GROMACS .gro file of C-alpha atoms in nm:
model
  277
    1MET     CA    1   8.760  -1.488  -2.264
    2LYS     CA    2   8.795  -1.510  -2.641
    3TYR     CA    3   8.657  -1.865  -2.643
    4ILE     CA    4   8.361  -1.765  -2.426
    5GLN     CA    5   8.276  -1.485  -2.668
    6LEU     CA    6   8.295  -1.723  -2.965
    7PHE     CA    7   8.076  -1.974  -2.780
    8ILE     CA    8   7.815  -1.708  -2.701
    9ALA     CA    9   7.818  -1.589  -3.063
   10PHE     CA   10   7.778  -1.948  -3.186
   11MET     CA   11   7.486  -2.014  -2.949
   12PHE     CA   12   7.316  -1.688  -3.050
   13THR     CA   13   7.344  -1.777  -3.419
   14ALA     CA   14   7.226  -2.133  -3.360
   15ASN     CA   15   6.924  -2.015  -3.164
   16ASN     CA   16   6.832  -1.766  -3.435
   17LEU     CA   17   6.861  -2.035  -3.703
   18SER     CA   18   6.645  -2.275  -3.504
   19ALA     CA   19   6.381  -2.001  -3.466
   20GLN     CA   20   6.364  -1.934  -3.839
   21LYS     CA   21   6.041  -2.030  -4.010
   22LYS     CA   22   5.949  -2.022  -4.376
   23ILE     CA   23   5.666  -1.794  -4.478
   24THR     CA   24   5.410  -1.978  -4.691
   25ILE     CA   25   5.158  -1.774  -4.884
   26GLY     CA   26   5.011  -2.036  -5.112
   27GLN     CA   27   5.072  -2.341  -5.323
   28THR     CA   28   5.131  -2.430  -5.686
   29ASP     CA   29   4.923  -2.689  -5.868
   30GLN     CA   30   5.016  -2.818  -6.211
   31ILE     CA   31   4.747  -2.934  -6.447
   32TYR     CA   32   4.769  -3.069  -6.798
   33SER     CA   33   4.541  -2.894  -7.045
   34THR     CA   34   4.418  -3.118  -7.324
   35ILE     CA   35   4.285  -2.804  -7.496
   36LEU     CA   36   4.615  -2.615  -7.489
   37LYS     CA   37   4.819  -2.937  -7.507
   38GLU     CA   38   5.060  -2.830  -7.234
   39ASN     CA   39   5.111  -2.827  -6.859
   40ARG     CA   40   4.998  -2.513  -6.680
   41LYS     CA   41   5.111  -2.390  -6.339
   42ILE     CA   42   4.838  -2.250  -6.119
   43ASN     CA   43   4.934  -2.052  -5.807
   44ILE     CA   44   4.667  -2.073  -5.540
   45TYR     CA   45   4.601  -1.884  -5.217
   46LEU     CA   46   4.348  -2.026  -4.974
   47PRO     CA   47   4.200  -1.779  -4.725
   48GLU     CA   48   4.277  -1.787  -4.355
   49GLY     CA   49   4.066  -2.045  -4.177
   50TYR     CA   50   4.011  -2.248  -4.494
   51ASN     CA   51   3.926  -2.606  -4.409
   52VAL     CA   52   3.855  -2.866  -4.674
   53ALA     CA   53   3.601  -3.029  -4.443
   54ASP     CA   54   3.397  -2.708  -4.404
   55THR     CA   55   3.079  -2.639  -4.595
   56ILE     CA   56   3.183  -2.276  -4.649
   57LYS     CA   57   3.220  -2.188  -5.018
   58TYR     CA   58   3.450  -1.902  -5.118
   59PRO     CA   59   3.454  -1.663  -5.415
   60ILE     CA   60   3.746  -1.704  -5.655
   61ILE     CA   61   3.965  -1.427  -5.797
   62TYR     CA   62   4.147  -1.526  -6.118
   63ILE     CA   63   4.464  -1.336  -6.214
   64LEU     CA   64   4.548  -1.382  -6.583
   65ASP     CA   65   4.908  -1.264  -6.541
   66GLY     CA   66   4.931  -1.479  -6.232
   67GLY     CA   67   5.289  -1.602  -6.216
   68ILE     CA   68   5.505  -1.561  -5.907
   69GLU     CA   69   5.718  -1.310  -6.101
   70GLU     CA   70   5.407  -1.144  -6.243
   71ASP     CA   71   5.108  -1.017  -6.044
   72PHE     CA   72   5.021  -1.303  -5.807
   73ILE     CA   73   5.204  -1.197  -5.491
   74HIS     CA   74   5.125  -0.826  -5.486
   75ILE     CA   75   4.757  -0.872  -5.576
   76LEU     CA   76   4.733  -1.146  -5.316
   77GLY     CA   77   4.858  -0.890  -5.064
   78ILE     CA   78   4.569  -0.657  -5.150
   79VAL     CA   79   4.317  -0.941  -5.118
   80ARG     CA   80   4.457  -1.051  -4.784
   81TYR     CA   81   4.454  -0.692  -4.656
   82TYR     CA   82   4.096  -0.622  -4.757
   83THR     CA   83   3.962  -0.950  -4.616
   84GLN     CA   84   4.110  -0.909  -4.270
   85PRO     CA   85   3.827  -0.912  -4.010
   86TRP     CA   86   3.892  -0.555  -3.892
   87ILE     CA   87   3.852  -0.430  -4.252
   88ALA     CA   88   3.621  -0.685  -4.418
   89GLN     CA   89   3.583  -0.486  -4.739
   90PHE     CA   90   3.477  -0.806  -4.916
   91PRO     CA   91   3.450  -1.175  -4.828
   92LYS     CA   92   3.749  -1.403  -4.783
   93SER     CA   93   3.839  -1.536  -5.125
   94ILE     CA   94   4.047  -1.796  -5.303
   95VAL     CA   95   4.304  -1.638  -5.536
   96VAL     CA   96   4.417  -1.818  -5.851
   97GLY     CA   97   4.718  -1.695  -6.047
   98ILE     CA   98   4.763  -1.852  -6.389
   99GLU     CA   99   5.130  -1.857  -6.489
  100ASN     CA  100   5.193  -1.761  -6.849
  101THR     CA  101   5.369  -1.973  -7.104
  102ASN     CA  102   5.298  -1.752  -7.409
  103ARG     CA  103   5.072  -1.456  -7.330
  104LYS     CA  104   5.086  -1.307  -7.682
  105ARG     CA  105   4.952  -1.634  -7.817
  106ASP     CA  106   4.691  -1.688  -7.546
  107PHE     CA  107   4.557  -1.335  -7.494
  108THR     CA  108   4.502  -1.227  -7.856
  109PHE     CA  109   4.217  -1.328  -8.089
  110ALA     CA  110   4.272  -1.449  -8.443
  111VAL     CA  111   4.343  -1.192  -8.715
  112SER     CA  112   4.400  -1.235  -9.088
  113ASN     CA  113   4.741  -1.065  -9.081
  114LEU     CA  114   4.974  -0.858  -8.863
  115ASP     CA  115   5.007  -0.557  -9.091
  116PHE     CA  116   4.858  -0.333  -8.821
  117LEU     CA  117   5.144  -0.396  -8.578
  118GLU     CA  118   5.391  -0.150  -8.728
  119LYS     CA  119   5.164   0.151  -8.685
  120GLU     CA  120   5.112   0.041  -8.324
  121GLY     CA  121   5.489   0.050  -8.271
  122PHE     CA  122   5.555  -0.326  -8.273
  123LYS     CA  123   5.750  -0.554  -8.502
  124LYS     CA  124   5.585  -0.858  -8.656
  125GLU     CA  125   5.871  -1.081  -8.540
  126ASN     CA  126   5.778  -0.996  -8.180
  127PHE     CA  127   5.458  -1.195  -8.230
  128PRO     CA  128   5.577  -1.534  -8.361
  129GLN     CA  129   5.261  -1.691  -8.216
  130TYR     CA  130   4.929  -1.516  -8.172
  131GLY     CA  131   4.554  -1.545  -8.210
  132LYS     CA  132   4.472  -1.839  -7.982
  133SER     CA  133   4.249  -1.669  -7.726
  134GLU     CA  134   3.953  -1.886  -7.823
  135ALA     CA  135   4.141  -2.196  -7.706
  136TYR     CA  136   4.256  -2.022  -7.390
  137ILE     CA  137   3.902  -1.913  -7.302
  138SER     CA  138   3.792  -2.272  -7.357
  139PHE     CA  139   4.068  -2.384  -7.118
  140LEU     CA  140   3.935  -2.145  -6.854
  141GLN     CA  141   3.576  -2.257  -6.900
  142LYS     CA  142   3.611  -2.631  -6.949
  143GLU     CA  143   3.924  -2.717  -6.752
  144LEU     CA  144   4.043  -2.459  -6.499
  145GLN     CA  145   3.714  -2.343  -6.350
  146PRO     CA  146   3.581  -2.701  -6.308
  147TYR     CA  147   3.918  -2.805  -6.159
  148MET     CA  148   3.906  -2.528  -5.901
  149GLU     CA  149   3.541  -2.577  -5.812
  150ASN     CA  150   3.573  -2.954  -5.779
  151LYS     CA  151   3.896  -2.956  -5.578
  152TYR     CA  152   3.844  -2.650  -5.358
  153ASN     CA  153   3.554  -2.504  -5.160
  154ALA     CA  154   3.460  -2.251  -5.424
  155ASN     CA  155   3.130  -2.092  -5.519
  156LYS     CA  156   3.020  -1.938  -5.850
  157ASP     CA  157   3.125  -1.582  -5.760
  158ARG     CA  158   3.422  -1.535  -5.994
  159THR     CA  159   3.635  -1.228  -6.057
  160VAL     CA  160   3.891  -1.195  -6.337
  161ILE     CA  161   4.181  -0.947  -6.340
  162GLY     CA  162   4.364  -0.856  -6.660
  163GLU     CA  163   4.597  -0.572  -6.764
  164SER     CA  164   4.730  -0.475  -7.108
  165LEU     CA  165   4.707  -0.786  -7.332
  166ALA     CA  166   4.542  -0.966  -7.040
  167GLY     CA  167   4.301  -0.670  -7.030
  168LEU     CA  168   4.224  -0.737  -7.395
  169LEU     CA  169   4.147  -1.099  -7.309
  170ALA     CA  170   3.928  -0.999  -7.012
  171SER     CA  171   3.742  -0.762  -7.244
  172GLU     CA  172   3.693  -1.037  -7.502
  173ILE     CA  173   3.557  -1.274  -7.237
  174LEU     CA  174   3.320  -1.004  -7.112
  175LEU     CA  175   3.181  -0.952  -7.461
  176LYS     CA  176   3.177  -1.310  -7.589
  177GLN     CA  177   3.152  -1.537  -7.283
  178PRO     CA  178   3.022  -1.301  -7.010
  179ASP     CA  179   2.889  -1.576  -6.782
  180LEU     CA  180   3.240  -1.705  -6.712
  181PHE     CA  181   3.283  -1.434  -6.448
  182THR     CA  182   3.060  -1.213  -6.235
  183LYS     CA  183   3.314  -0.933  -6.187
  184TYR     CA  184   3.564  -0.798  -6.440
  185ILE     CA  185   3.868  -0.590  -6.348
  186ILE     CA  186   4.003  -0.461  -6.680
  187ILE     CA  187   4.312  -0.239  -6.675
  188ALA     CA  188   4.468  -0.051  -6.970
  189PRO     CA  189   4.331  -0.302  -7.224
  190SER     CA  190   4.515  -0.346  -7.555
  191LEU     CA  191   4.207  -0.271  -7.765
  192TRP     CA  192   4.434  -0.171  -8.054
  193TRP     CA  193   4.480  -0.541  -8.139
  194GLY     CA  194   4.338  -0.630  -8.481
  195GLU     CA  195   4.281  -0.265  -8.574
  196GLN     CA  196   4.034  -0.222  -8.286
  197LYS     CA  197   3.813  -0.506  -8.411
  198LEU     CA  198   3.682  -0.591  -8.066
  199LEU     CA  199   3.610  -0.226  -7.993
  200PHE     CA  200   3.403  -0.188  -8.309
  201GLU     CA  201   3.205  -0.502  -8.223
  202THR     CA  202   3.144  -0.409  -7.858
  203ALA     CA  203   2.788  -0.278  -7.886
  204ASN     CA  204   2.661  -0.570  -8.095
  205LEU     CA  205   2.832  -0.829  -7.873
  206LEU     CA  206   2.692  -0.670  -7.558
  207ASN     CA  207   2.339  -0.672  -7.694
  208ALA     CA  208   2.370  -1.032  -7.810
  209ASN     CA  209   2.541  -1.186  -7.508
  210ILE     CA  210   2.482  -0.990  -7.186
  211LYS     CA  211   2.174  -1.137  -7.022
  212LYS     CA  212   2.237  -1.071  -6.653
  213THR     CA  213   2.394  -0.804  -6.435
  214LEU     CA  214   2.773  -0.785  -6.434
  215ASN     CA  215   3.009  -0.556  -6.242
  216VAL     CA  216   3.293  -0.411  -6.447
  217TYR     CA  217   3.588  -0.194  -6.344
  218LEU     CA  218   3.789  -0.023  -6.619
  219GLY     CA  219   4.112   0.148  -6.512
  220VAL     CA  220   4.315   0.372  -6.744
  221PRO     CA  221   4.660   0.533  -6.690
  222ASN     CA  222   4.782   0.882  -6.778
  223LYS     CA  223   4.650   0.979  -7.121
  224ASP     CA  224   4.963   1.175  -7.210
  225GLU     CA  225   5.163   0.853  -7.216
  226ASP     CA  226   4.936   0.693  -7.476
  227ILE     CA  227   4.649   0.909  -7.597
  228LYS     CA  228   4.534   0.642  -7.844
  229MET     CA  229   4.491   0.381  -7.572
  230TYR     CA  230   4.308   0.637  -7.358
  231ASN     CA  231   4.066   0.726  -7.638
  232GLU     CA  232   4.002   0.358  -7.713
  233SER     CA  233   3.923   0.297  -7.347
  234ILE     CA  234   3.688   0.596  -7.342
  235LYS     CA  235   3.499   0.456  -7.642
  236PHE     CA  236   3.486   0.115  -7.475
  237SER     CA  237   3.348   0.264  -7.154
  238GLN     CA  238   3.084   0.459  -7.345
  239SER     CA  239   2.959   0.140  -7.509
  240LEU     CA  240   2.957  -0.044  -7.177
  241LYS     CA  241   2.753   0.235  -7.015
  242GLN     CA  242   2.484   0.196  -7.280
  243ASN     CA  243   2.403  -0.157  -7.160
  244ASN     CA  244   2.165  -0.172  -6.865
  245ASN     CA  245   2.315  -0.499  -6.740
  246ILE     CA  246   2.662  -0.350  -6.697
  247ASN     CA  247   2.748  -0.175  -6.372
  248LEU     CA  248   3.059   0.013  -6.485
  249SER     CA  249   3.318   0.183  -6.267
  250PHE     CA  250   3.545   0.389  -6.492
  251ASP     CA  251   3.865   0.500  -6.323
  252TYR     CA  252   4.114   0.744  -6.477
  253LEU     CA  253   4.447   0.734  -6.291
  254PRO     CA  254   4.653   1.031  -6.419
  255THR     CA  255   4.944   0.967  -6.181
  256GLU     CA  256   4.997   0.612  -6.310
  257LEU     CA  257   5.171   0.487  -6.625
  258HIS     CA  258   5.108   0.166  -6.817
  259ALA     CA  259   5.392   0.001  -6.626
  260THR     CA  260   5.274   0.110  -6.282
  261ILE     CA  261   4.895   0.111  -6.296
  262VAL     CA  262   4.802  -0.247  -6.212
  263HIS     CA  263   4.855  -0.242  -5.835
  264GLN     CA  264   4.676   0.088  -5.771
  265ALA     CA  265   4.399  -0.002  -6.013
  266VAL     CA  266   4.328  -0.337  -5.845
  267TYR     CA  267   4.328  -0.160  -5.508
  268ASN     CA  268   4.076   0.092  -5.641
  269ALA     CA  269   3.871  -0.177  -5.812
  270PHE     CA  270   3.810  -0.370  -5.493
  271LYS     CA  271   3.686  -0.053  -5.323
  272LYS     CA  272   3.453   0.028  -5.613
  273LEU     CA  273   3.324  -0.325  -5.669
  274TYR     CA  274   3.269  -0.381  -5.297
  275PRO     CA  275   3.150  -0.044  -5.160
  276LYS     CA  276   3.133  -0.050  -4.783
  277ASN     CA  277   2.814   0.089  -4.635
   0.00000   0.00000   0.00000
């Protein structure tokens, strides 16, 4: 009897193992950037029904903090949920998560010195490299976007998602290279960088560079956690509202903190940027 029980247990385990199947949610491409002079990992989700032979072209959603251990998987879940046929909040989309190698270097613009860091609560030694956002934006424009649109069935409808320092970068792109994306999801941006230099230049940059309609979502966490960041975001939103080519959705999330806001904000952003009639 004992042997029969062991045999049954073995067969049950073996059958379960044979029935196991890996869950695949995407793929990782690696490209060498001649601009950044390094290899970059790009995590990619292709929508259900994607077929390379089809003529269908899909929008692309770019996640700046797009590593597997960053925001790729949970934002992908929101995209997949909203594009299911029984919901269809917005069209099926390709999702691109850009893995970071040095986000402080890549997401900050050049400054003459780092003296402002201490009053922002940071130590200079925490920023051994910084100020290379111009090169990173060039990488997006001249290497990554052409790579995606040549290799995959992608159209020119591009969304970018950035939070904190990545929100600073998304804001800089909006103001300096607005045509790189059609939709901007900016969350808790670090506008304090460089003593608010970008914030002070916002109005002039908007007037000089915004030539067509853009949709912008700006999400901000509880102001009691960081009243300075909240006030900077309010000033930023006020400048954005003054431009007729900016369709702004400002979203104050008092129940979220800087560390928790990104998921809820992206969820809200998709609903605001793609209102369902």
